[in-house]
Every structure is written in structure tokens, then in C-alpha cells.
XYZ file of C-alpha atoms in Angstrom:
569
model
C 54.119 -57.160 18.274
C 52.122 -54.732 21.006
C 51.423 -51.148 19.847
C 52.850 -49.621 23.043
C 56.162 -50.493 21.681
C 58.585 -47.432 21.009
C 61.861 -46.939 19.780
C 61.644 -42.825 19.218
C 64.478 -41.082 16.823
C 63.886 -37.979 19.075
C 64.444 -39.345 22.593
C 66.149 -42.706 21.700
C 69.456 -42.966 21.277
C 70.538 -44.520 17.631
C 72.988 -41.780 15.853
C 76.441 -42.782 16.108
C 79.273 -39.922 16.671
C 82.280 -39.513 17.301
C 83.068 -37.355 20.358
C 86.423 -34.670 21.271
C 87.959 -37.772 22.826
C 87.277 -39.997 19.758
C 85.255 -42.007 21.539
C 82.163 -42.995 20.004
C 78.708 -43.037 21.047
C 75.095 -43.487 20.150
C 72.594 -40.212 20.649
C 69.039 -39.474 20.079
C 67.972 -36.305 18.038
C 67.626 -34.249 20.524
C 71.430 -34.826 22.046
C 72.335 -34.413 19.140
C 71.112 -30.999 18.187
C 72.003 -30.294 21.563
C 75.661 -31.271 21.751
C 76.992 -31.035 17.654
C 79.595 -28.680 19.021
C 81.259 -31.440 20.993
C 80.685 -34.145 18.621
C 84.087 -34.530 15.748
C 81.603 -36.582 13.176
C 79.413 -38.828 12.628
C 80.426 -42.144 13.146
C 78.107 -44.500 11.820
C 78.804 -48.190 9.973
C 79.879 -46.860 6.772
C 80.223 -43.465 5.521
C 77.327 -43.652 3.019
C 74.949 -43.740 5.992
C 76.991 -40.988 7.525
C 75.905 -38.918 4.361
C 72.171 -40.455 4.328
C 71.786 -39.145 8.039
C 73.416 -36.126 7.492
C 70.515 -35.476 4.807
C 68.319 -35.744 7.153
C 69.408 -33.974 9.813
C 69.632 -30.997 7.088
C 66.461 -31.987 6.284
C 65.236 -31.271 9.927
C 67.439 -27.841 10.180
C 65.826 -26.531 6.937
C 62.271 -27.085 7.725
C 62.582 -25.083 11.237
C 65.242 -21.887 10.025
C 63.277 -21.378 6.940
C 60.404 -20.604 8.783
C 61.804 -19.180 12.279
C 64.706 -16.927 12.454
C 67.751 -17.543 15.457
C 65.126 -15.854 18.141
C 62.595 -18.452 17.229
C 60.243 -15.542 15.100
C 58.566 -16.503 12.111
C 59.631 -14.710 9.310
C 56.867 -12.065 8.280
C 56.572 -13.115 4.547
C 55.240 -16.736 5.816
C 51.942 -17.884 7.392
C 51.931 -21.199 8.904
C 49.322 -23.964 10.125
C 49.410 -25.341 13.856
C 51.903 -27.876 12.727
C 54.235 -25.152 11.148
C 53.683 -25.768 7.595
C 53.699 -22.916 5.079
C 50.298 -22.132 3.933
C 51.297 -18.629 2.376
C 54.196 -17.172 1.393
C 54.905 -13.935 0.428
C 57.574 -14.026 -2.797
C 58.024 -10.546 -2.989
C 61.074 -8.946 -1.780
C 63.701 -11.448 -2.698
C 66.855 -9.622 -1.722
C 65.455 -9.028 1.756
C 64.081 -12.764 2.732
C 67.549 -13.571 1.223
C 69.495 -11.265 3.951
C 67.091 -12.212 6.866
C 67.529 -16.006 6.000
C 71.647 -15.248 5.742
C 71.086 -13.632 9.258
C 69.611 -16.424 10.561
C 72.326 -18.633 9.360
C 75.081 -16.284 11.072
C 73.332 -16.068 14.404
C 73.585 -19.288 14.490
C 76.991 -20.109 13.240
C 77.859 -17.440 15.378
C 76.352 -18.633 18.595
C 77.332 -22.299 18.142
C 73.868 -23.595 19.103
C 70.822 -24.133 17.822
C 67.880 -22.443 19.179
C 64.646 -24.051 21.358
C 62.278 -23.923 18.344
C 64.041 -26.943 16.537
C 63.222 -28.857 19.372
C 59.969 -28.145 19.919
C 59.757 -28.777 16.266
C 61.069 -32.360 17.018
C 58.167 -32.467 19.953
C 55.678 -31.327 17.399
C 56.343 -33.984 15.128
C 57.624 -36.870 17.678
C 55.140 -39.566 16.481
C 56.436 -39.791 13.070
C 59.730 -40.469 14.290
C 58.617 -43.203 15.703
C 59.585 -46.651 14.683
C 56.517 -48.488 15.323
C 53.287 -46.682 15.637
C 50.514 -45.787 13.157
C 53.009 -43.654 11.272
C 55.849 -45.325 11.507
C 59.156 -43.667 10.893
C 60.436 -44.016 6.943
C 57.759 -46.871 6.779
C 53.749 -46.977 6.005
C 51.476 -49.397 8.168
C 50.346 -52.257 6.929
C 46.963 -51.168 5.608
C 48.573 -48.370 3.716
C 51.034 -50.924 2.284
C 48.320 -53.727 1.303
C 46.067 -50.455 -0.267
C 49.200 -50.119 -2.640
C 50.371 -53.011 -3.805
C 49.073 -56.021 -6.207
C 46.650 -58.635 -4.395
C 49.662 -61.001 -4.650
C 52.360 -59.275 -2.811
C 49.935 -58.612 0.162
C 51.393 -58.910 3.138
C 49.735 -61.757 4.385
C 50.983 -63.354 1.480
C 54.610 -63.040 2.453
C 55.783 -62.148 -0.466
C 57.706 -58.656 -1.657
C 60.265 -59.124 1.653
C 64.318 -58.135 2.018
C 65.734 -59.338 4.647
C 67.888 -57.185 7.235
C 70.988 -58.606 5.757
C 69.964 -57.231 2.353
C 69.518 -53.696 3.395
C 72.667 -53.812 5.895
C 75.076 -52.309 3.381
C 77.998 -53.821 4.888
C 76.589 -57.470 3.541
C 73.820 -56.472 0.510
C 73.392 -60.136 0.480
C 70.193 -61.237 -0.896
C 68.714 -64.809 -0.267
C 70.220 -66.093 -4.011
C 73.386 -64.297 -3.746
C 75.313 -65.013 -0.170
C 78.191 -62.228 0.287
C 81.185 -63.842 0.462
C 82.992 -61.316 2.625
C 81.285 -59.954 5.278
C 81.607 -58.473 9.085
C 78.484 -61.209 9.902
C 78.469 -64.777 9.459
C 75.014 -67.161 9.613
C 72.108 -66.024 11.303
C 73.579 -62.935 12.833
C 73.522 -61.523 9.210
C 69.735 -61.113 10.053
C 70.421 -59.654 13.453
C 69.571 -56.040 14.302
C 68.601 -54.002 17.032
C 66.343 -51.009 16.695
C 69.127 -48.500 16.499
C 71.155 -50.358 13.709
C 67.343 -51.161 12.124
C 66.620 -47.384 11.637
C 69.793 -46.433 10.488
C 70.264 -49.200 7.732
C 66.777 -47.974 6.800
C 67.881 -44.738 6.235
C 70.564 -45.944 4.418
C 68.810 -48.479 2.595
C 66.051 -45.533 1.085
C 69.270 -43.570 -0.287
C 71.177 -46.494 -1.859
C 68.890 -49.524 -2.568
C 69.877 -50.956 -5.840
C 66.751 -53.067 -8.182
C 67.303 -56.594 -6.698
C 63.826 -56.560 -5.289
C 61.002 -56.706 -7.575
C 57.979 -55.493 -6.089
C 56.347 -52.263 -7.427
C 54.108 -50.156 -5.681
C 50.558 -50.260 -7.953
C 50.560 -47.679 -10.743
C 48.591 -47.499 -14.127
C 51.448 -46.600 -16.135
C 55.103 -48.709 -16.286
C 58.001 -47.089 -14.435
C 61.641 -47.556 -13.431
C 62.310 -48.587 -10.115
C 64.519 -46.326 -8.103
C 67.979 -47.301 -7.072
C 68.181 -44.755 -4.435
C 68.708 -41.188 -4.953
C 72.092 -40.699 -4.018
C 72.873 -43.823 -6.068
C 72.294 -41.840 -8.953
C 74.439 -39.022 -8.190
C 78.224 -37.803 -6.950
C 77.873 -36.882 -3.805
C 79.603 -33.966 -2.209
C 79.453 -32.424 0.878
C 81.483 -30.190 2.988
C 83.316 -31.063 6.447
C 83.596 -28.855 9.414
C 85.982 -29.147 12.606
C 83.226 -30.370 14.432
C 79.653 -31.713 13.788
C 77.947 -28.616 14.522
C 80.215 -26.771 11.445
C 79.039 -29.991 8.952
C 75.553 -28.936 9.877
C 75.654 -25.396 9.782
C 78.436 -25.588 5.812
C 75.733 -27.377 4.824
C 72.551 -25.658 5.907
C 71.901 -24.072 2.639
C 69.245 -21.719 3.833
C 68.767 -19.812 0.217
C 69.832 -22.176 -2.460
C 70.890 -20.338 -5.609
C 70.214 -22.700 -8.551
C 66.889 -23.953 -9.991
C 65.831 -25.454 -13.198
C 64.964 -21.766 -15.061
C 67.698 -20.442 -13.044
C 65.418 -18.734 -10.396
C 66.305 -18.552 -6.805
C 64.457 -21.184 -4.829
C 62.827 -20.067 -1.763
C 59.935 -22.595 -1.544
C 57.936 -24.290 1.299
C 59.758 -27.016 2.727
C 58.233 -30.341 3.156
C 59.995 -33.335 4.383
C 57.678 -36.877 4.123
C 57.125 -36.741 7.632
C 55.065 -33.401 7.166
C 52.563 -35.390 4.613
C 48.967 -35.817 7.055
C 48.044 -38.608 4.623
C 51.346 -40.691 3.386
C 49.314 -42.018 0.627
C 49.456 -38.301 -1.007
C 53.007 -38.551 -0.672
C 52.983 -41.877 -2.575
C 50.863 -40.753 -5.367
C 53.308 -37.628 -6.041
C 56.010 -40.179 -6.816
C 53.790 -41.858 -8.905
C 52.632 -38.631 -10.734
C 56.229 -38.222 -11.119
C 56.640 -34.835 -9.151
C 60.148 -34.073 -8.628
C 60.657 -32.405 -5.053
C 60.799 -28.682 -5.092
C 62.376 -28.158 -1.880
C 65.564 -29.632 -0.048
C 63.872 -31.289 2.995
C 61.701 -33.282 1.040
C 64.930 -34.109 -1.608
C 66.947 -35.209 1.359
C 64.180 -37.501 2.330
C 63.025 -39.232 -0.424
C 61.948 -42.487 -0.405
C 62.982 -45.321 -3.066
C 60.801 -47.664 -1.618
C 57.445 -48.404 0.366
C 58.507 -50.003 2.890
C 56.658 -51.735 5.650
C 57.767 -53.579 9.040
C 55.844 -56.621 10.483
C 57.538 -57.443 13.732
C 57.447 -61.793 14.574
C 58.762 -62.725 17.551
C 60.656 -59.857 18.224
C 62.127 -59.899 14.429
C 61.690 -57.129 11.674
C 59.888 -59.191 8.328
C 60.453 -56.277 5.725
C 58.245 -55.528 3.170
C 59.440 -53.776 0.196
C 57.936 -52.210 -3.031
C 59.556 -50.227 -5.092
C 58.772 -46.311 -6.268
C 59.617 -44.594 -9.583
C 63.111 -43.558 -10.041
C 63.345 -39.769 -10.008
C 63.950 -37.821 -13.479
C 67.747 -36.276 -12.776
C 67.853 -34.183 -16.046
C 68.444 -30.554 -14.999
C 66.997 -31.193 -11.524
C 69.504 -28.279 -10.297
C 67.794 -28.375 -6.787
C 70.543 -31.158 -5.342
C 73.136 -28.677 -4.101
C 75.411 -32.304 -2.959
C 76.767 -33.171 -6.506
C 78.860 -32.474 -9.698
C 77.480 -32.394 -12.983
C 78.008 -33.765 -16.263
C 76.500 -33.203 -20.190
C 75.585 -35.920 -22.161
C 76.411 -36.384 -25.942
C 73.210 -33.914 -26.707
C 74.315 -31.399 -23.992
C 71.386 -32.388 -21.233
C 73.102 -31.619 -17.600
C 72.606 -34.738 -15.342
C 74.104 -35.864 -11.893
C 77.213 -36.880 -12.472
C 77.614 -40.336 -10.978
C 81.030 -42.940 -10.457
C 81.257 -46.263 -11.940
C 83.309 -49.169 -11.819
C 85.455 -47.381 -14.785
C 86.064 -44.212 -13.027
C 86.660 -45.338 -9.568
C 89.984 -44.499 -8.709
C 89.904 -41.340 -10.278
C 90.773 -38.570 -7.079
C 88.506 -35.386 -6.819
C 91.327 -33.224 -7.312
C 91.511 -34.386 -11.136
C 88.296 -33.078 -11.391
C 89.123 -29.633 -9.903
C 86.974 -27.339 -12.096
C 83.966 -29.847 -11.385
C 83.728 -28.561 -7.593
C 85.420 -25.157 -8.426
C 84.260 -22.298 -10.441
C 87.176 -21.332 -12.514
C 87.086 -19.205 -15.739
C 87.631 -22.078 -18.251
C 84.311 -23.321 -16.688
C 82.059 -20.674 -15.728
C 79.833 -20.490 -18.808
C 79.927 -24.339 -19.654
C 79.728 -26.213 -16.577
C 77.666 -26.088 -13.292
C 79.470 -26.900 -9.832
C 77.753 -28.245 -6.650
C 75.003 -26.115 -5.124
C 76.485 -26.804 -1.696
C 79.928 -25.046 -2.776
C 78.108 -22.469 -4.626
C 76.642 -21.777 -1.202
C 80.335 -21.679 0.734
C 81.410 -19.194 -2.082
C 78.084 -16.953 -0.801
C 79.381 -17.600 2.893
C 82.392 -16.187 1.967
C 81.385 -13.485 -0.192
C 79.078 -11.841 2.166
C 82.083 -12.582 5.016
C 79.807 -14.583 7.152
C 83.045 -17.014 6.882
C 86.613 -15.978 7.028
C 89.049 -15.916 3.776
C 91.172 -18.139 6.017
C 88.418 -20.982 6.980
C 89.612 -24.524 5.762
C 87.325 -25.557 3.660
C 87.065 -29.572 3.156
C 85.412 -30.710 0.548
C 84.517 -34.500 0.793
C 82.996 -37.144 -1.820
C 81.105 -40.264 -0.420
C 80.004 -42.630 -3.179
C 78.487 -46.091 -3.093
C 79.771 -47.731 -6.501
C 77.017 -50.072 -7.865
C 77.750 -53.411 -9.827
C 76.610 -52.006 -13.190
C 74.294 -54.830 -13.294
C 71.197 -53.261 -14.455
C 68.906 -55.886 -12.992
C 70.406 -55.527 -9.630
C 72.640 -52.206 -9.311
C 73.645 -53.786 -5.812
C 76.432 -52.383 -3.942
C 80.398 -52.767 -5.737
C 82.189 -50.672 -3.541
C 82.332 -47.197 -1.458
C 84.410 -44.092 -2.033
C 85.376 -41.167 0.044
C 88.084 -38.751 -0.641
C 88.685 -35.140 0.465
C 90.292 -31.817 -0.926
C 90.966 -28.964 1.488
C 91.918 -25.317 0.827
C 91.567 -21.966 2.179
C 88.029 -20.438 1.051
C 89.935 -17.456 -0.104
C 91.892 -19.658 -2.199
C 89.545 -21.517 -3.480
C 87.176 -18.295 -4.363
C 89.658 -15.973 -5.152
C 88.542 -12.607 -6.093
C 91.718 -11.079 -7.529
C 90.458 -8.608 -10.374
C 92.520 -10.280 -12.842
C 90.694 -13.343 -13.284
C 94.069 -15.150 -14.607
C 95.951 -14.691 -11.299
C 92.875 -15.787 -9.481
C 94.146 -19.003 -7.126
C 91.169 -21.525 -8.409
C 92.236 -20.787 -12.157
C 96.029 -21.603 -11.223
C 95.251 -24.731 -9.626
C 93.049 -25.931 -12.904
C 96.156 -24.990 -15.142
C 98.352 -26.634 -12.842
C 95.691 -29.724 -12.593
C 95.883 -29.785 -16.656
C 99.585 -29.702 -16.617
C 99.685 -32.572 -14.663
C 97.507 -34.280 -16.829
C 99.837 -33.888 -20.054
C 102.731 -34.943 -17.632
C 100.989 -38.227 -16.841
C 100.025 -38.515 -20.523
C 103.534 -38.279 -21.256
C 104.430 -41.134 -18.626
C 102.185 -43.102 -20.215
C 103.855 -43.212 -23.547
C 107.333 -43.388 -21.595
C 105.601 -47.143 -19.695
C 103.879 -47.998 -23.296
C 107.559 -47.780 -25.070
C 108.943 -49.831 -22.396
C 106.514 -52.377 -22.978
C 106.495 -52.415 -26.267
C 110.685 -53.221 -26.307
C 109.591 -55.841 -23.405
C 107.348 -57.758 -25.919
C 109.454 -56.898 -28.940
C 105.860 -55.600 -30.127
C 104.048 -51.952 -30.713
C 100.758 -53.830 -31.440
C 99.896 -56.120 -28.327
C 97.256 -55.349 -26.084
C 98.872 -56.087 -22.829
C 101.014 -53.024 -23.704
C 98.362 -50.598 -23.603
C 97.253 -52.528 -20.189
C 100.761 -52.732 -18.150
C 101.176 -49.020 -19.338
C 97.648 -48.138 -18.331
C 98.128 -49.895 -14.793
C 101.659 -47.905 -13.894
C 99.682 -44.492 -14.780
C 97.016 -45.365 -12.300
C 100.209 -45.865 -9.921
C 101.531 -42.786 -11.298
C 98.218 -41.119 -10.095
C 97.505 -42.903 -6.814
C 101.007 -42.321 -5.582
C 100.555 -38.585 -6.604
C 97.348 -37.690 -4.925
C 98.930 -37.208 -1.225
C 101.358 -34.826 -2.791
C 98.925 -32.454 -4.609
C 96.568 -32.302 -1.623
C 99.556 -30.859 0.519
C 100.280 -28.515 -1.981
C 96.676 -27.792 -2.391
C 95.913 -27.362 1.424
C 99.432 -25.133 2.111
C 97.949 -22.421 -0.249
C 97.518 -19.071 1.083
C 96.465 -15.869 -0.365
C 99.441 -13.898 1.281
C 101.869 -16.228 -0.931
C 104.082 -15.594 -4.038
C 101.763 -16.946 -6.943
C 104.721 -17.869 -8.769
C 106.392 -19.339 -6.638
C 104.015 -21.602 -5.079
C 103.361 -22.609 -8.538
C 106.573 -23.526 -9.339
C 107.129 -25.293 -5.871
C 104.203 -27.727 -7.413
C 106.013 -28.377 -10.988
C 109.152 -29.091 -9.714
C 107.524 -31.784 -6.774
C 105.998 -33.027 -9.771
C 109.200 -32.994 -12.193
C 111.137 -34.534 -9.541
C 107.777 -37.043 -8.586
C 108.298 -38.003 -12.573
C 111.741 -38.886 -12.428
C 111.243 -41.039 -9.289
C 108.502 -42.998 -10.927
C 110.311 -43.465 -13.897
C 113.644 -44.475 -12.188
C 111.680 -47.439 -10.080
C 111.094 -49.043 -13.480
C 114.540 -47.621 -15.112
C 116.467 -49.574 -11.744
C 114.494 -53.576 -12.822
C 115.569 -52.813 -16.486
C 115.690 -56.013 -18.613
C 118.717 -56.624 -20.843
C 116.455 -56.064 -23.654
C 115.123 -52.686 -22.302
C 118.771 -51.711 -22.304
C 120.054 -52.987 -25.320
C 116.963 -51.539 -26.840
C 115.273 -51.788 -30.382
C 116.312 -50.348 -33.706
C 115.625 -46.802 -32.780
C 114.718 -46.572 -28.748
C 115.997 -48.528 -25.596
C 115.205 -47.511 -22.192
C 117.841 -44.549 -21.884
C 116.730 -42.783 -25.025
C 112.588 -43.437 -24.124
C 113.944 -42.189 -20.241
C 115.556 -39.061 -22.182
C 112.535 -38.352 -24.063
C 110.244 -38.452 -21.270
C 112.225 -36.062 -18.859
C 112.910 -33.635 -21.827
C 108.893 -33.512 -22.692
C 108.277 -32.950 -19.192
C 110.636 -30.457 -18.640
C 109.295 -27.945 -21.542
C 105.635 -28.990 -20.567
C 106.430 -27.586 -16.773
C 108.443 -24.607 -17.987
C 111.440 -25.302 -15.839
C 114.075 -23.271 -16.128
């Protein structure tokens, strides 16, 4: 195709947004940052795509506002080159630097608008945001691609391609495995306009899988990256408007690192590399990003797009998987320990796909029980810092959202299996209560109620299991366990909304004992209703029962256990 072609992300519309009148629109980067207060949220093709694009937007904001304050003045502790990249930084006086960065955040937040320097930055790097050209966005040119793949995988050979329908995560169809349930059919699966292609290109770099087999040349063997966001349990904060969402996730000071120090490292998103080969070499050397902008724009694939008759032919070569062990720079994830006590980003899988956020409350919010052993998402720590410094009010509603794309669990493909979203909302003063008596803090009380609820669910499991034992006249059949497990899953599914409603209604001014009792009474009524739904369909066998129990004695045992567990009088 002609080298004169251009589709520039800075000036051409490609980002889907939802406006305040609930209509959708496509906007450019310039339009989005100019009018973000007028948009409710990103409104892309799927929530995982919105998350990937949100991180790209944050990388841009971080690259500007860690170098310039809200008045567009460079920070005194930095020296910048003609591309505004940091050439020198004075690491003395961390607290002073932290205060100035937080003041920048507060100024932007209060004025509900971004400064001129942001748009100057986009103009400075505009050529790097073009889908076409010598330095195409999120791609490499043909020469670079051919330099970094084996001889038999060069562009002229036509090998190592992925189709549009494969990077489109609504389809995720390889040439060998047709997608049965697809929003497009036939040749339409590979039909895409430039705006769609950009959105899916960003998404694919974050949620990739390992179905493609071409790798970047390397002296050492390596495992191919499935996409960084595929490897974590993504968490972010959703605001009332897109501007709020951007600001609440704009962590200008990151307090967590592998060695417990504070991060004030120079930002370096992928487009700031003069020579993309330098970036590729860092990835091959196993260098983990030391700054958020680079982490938010990390590639899983070296991609080259060859245009033939106006249609993209996508060449893809795998890059090494990032080592996620103790990589605490990532702020948008929950964490877990393996059996050796090593901390990794948690990741959803097919086995826990239906577990709602509130059931793991302590993974998201710091409580007395987990403050020494568990890590919480860095983005939640950032919000806690904003509340502590009174940059946001204790009455501010904090909406914690998780968006995860679940793989099929097949190590040779890791193709998308399902997308899940969940959220829990509460006031900042409740989630980050600083009441002097630790046991009286709301976050600790909430965690206690979560644990009590889990105990009640356990009692309900045994109730269902006992019913099933009577039905089958056996205590050993696996089908009894399966039936009881399905009933508990249904129990939790229907309990999600009551718990979230209770949580979002909590306030610092309320009587804490009364609100705790309110939840326990709600739970008690809920258990009774769920049990009666089984009870009313009782068979003759269940009514008569076995040697010791029938449905009435089993029901009474459940009610007694729940009543005692919840301490109701």
C-alpha cells in the first residue's frame, strides 16, 4: 500500500465512549482527553478491550504528569531531552517529590481537565501513534520484523500470520478451529475497519493466548507470553465519569515495589524507544519493566501488518513471558502465595469463575487480619492514600471493578474461554476506616461478616448434601456432592446482590452493631428462603427419611446452626 496512508490515533476517531446522554461515539485521543468529563465511560467491543485501552490512556498521562506539573512546568528534580524523556533524576528528597506529584494530581482533579502539556506530548509523538508508516503503532516495520524472526518466517514466506478473526476476542477463531458462536459469519469475520483494528491490536497485545507458533529469534529458549493481562486478576477503580476513572487510576506515586521501596522511576512507554530493536532486546533479556508506562504498554507479540488490497495481513512473533514473581509494580491485580510462600498476581480460572469479589474481600481491602500476610492491589492503596491526604472525601463512592478474560486452561492454546466482570462499591470512609479501635473499623467488620457468611454457606452445603443422601439412599455417591455443590453455587449467586446492596449502604455515621445485625438478619431470612425452596419440593422419601433423619430434622438442624453462628437472639 501507499506510504502516504495514515490513520492517526491522536487525531482520527477510534476509541468508543459512552456520552452522558447514553449515546455512543468514536473519538480520537485528542477528543477523549479534551472532553473526558463529558463521557461516562469507555464503551468498546468488550470490557477487556476497555481495560487494555484504559491502561494505554494511563500510560500517556503518566508519561506527562510525572514530568510536568498541572501548570505545565517541569519538576525541578528532572532533566529532560528534546523528546521530554528523563535524562537525569535527583532521587533525594522523596517526600518532597511525592508531595509535588500529589499536588499535581489534586490540581488536575479539582479543575476537571487536563493541561495543555498533555496535548503537546501527543503532538510530539504523533508519528508513533499512526497505524501506518515507518514506526507503526504497536507494530514493527517489515525490515525490523524480518531481522528478528527465523529465515522461514520472514514476511516474503507468508508464514507466521494470525487472522483478524483471531485477534478479535469476540471471535478468537483460528483457521483450524471455527468459532461456533460468533457475532460475525463467513468472510465478515476477517472484515475490519481501521478503528476496529486498532482496538483489537491493543487488546491482542494484552490478551493473546499461545495458539500462534512463531517466536522472535533468541539464543535461549523461552516461554511465549500469553499477554500480561491474561496472567493477572485485573482490578481498577471506576468513577462517575471517564475523567474520574482516569484520575482515580492515575497513580503518580507507586508505593509498592519488589524490595519495599517507593517507585519514582522514569516513565518509558513503548513508543518512546527511538529504536524498537532496543525494546525487543530488553524483552528477550528478561528485563521486567520498572515503570508503569512501560508495563501498561508491554507487548506480548512483535507484530507487522502487511497491507494487501486494502486488507491487513498480520504477522506475529511471540515475545518472552514476563516473570510475574514478586513483581509488585503492577497496581491492578490481586495477589496470592504459592505453597512455597512466593507471591504472584492472582489469576482467575475456569474453576473459580463464579466467585464474586465480596467473597474475597480481604484480597482487595486491607484488614487487620491480612495486613501482615496479604498484599492488596496497588491501585486500592493509591485510593487509600488519596483519602488519607483528604484529596478525596470520605464520602466519595469507591467502585472497585474487576474485568478478567479467562483462558480455556489448555496450555497449548490458552484461548479465551469467558469474560467476567464484577464490582463492589462502598464509601471511601468505610473501606479505609481509620477508627482507633482496629476491631471496630468497618473494613474488619465487613471481613468478619464475609467469613461468617462463608460458614453459613458451608452449613447450607451439608443441608443440601443430607437431602441428596436421602434422595439416593446413599451417603457415598459423588452425584450427592455435585448436587449439593450446585445448590451452594446457586445460593451464592443469589446472595451477591443483597450483600453488595448492604455494603454500598454503609456509612461512618451509622450504628455499626445495628448495621451488622441488619446483614445477619438478611442472611438468616435468605437461608430460610433457599432451604424452603428445596423443602417445598420434597418427595415422599425425603419426608419419611432414613434411619435417623428426614427433611424436617435436617431443616431444623440447618436453622439451629445458622442461628447460633450468626449470634441472633
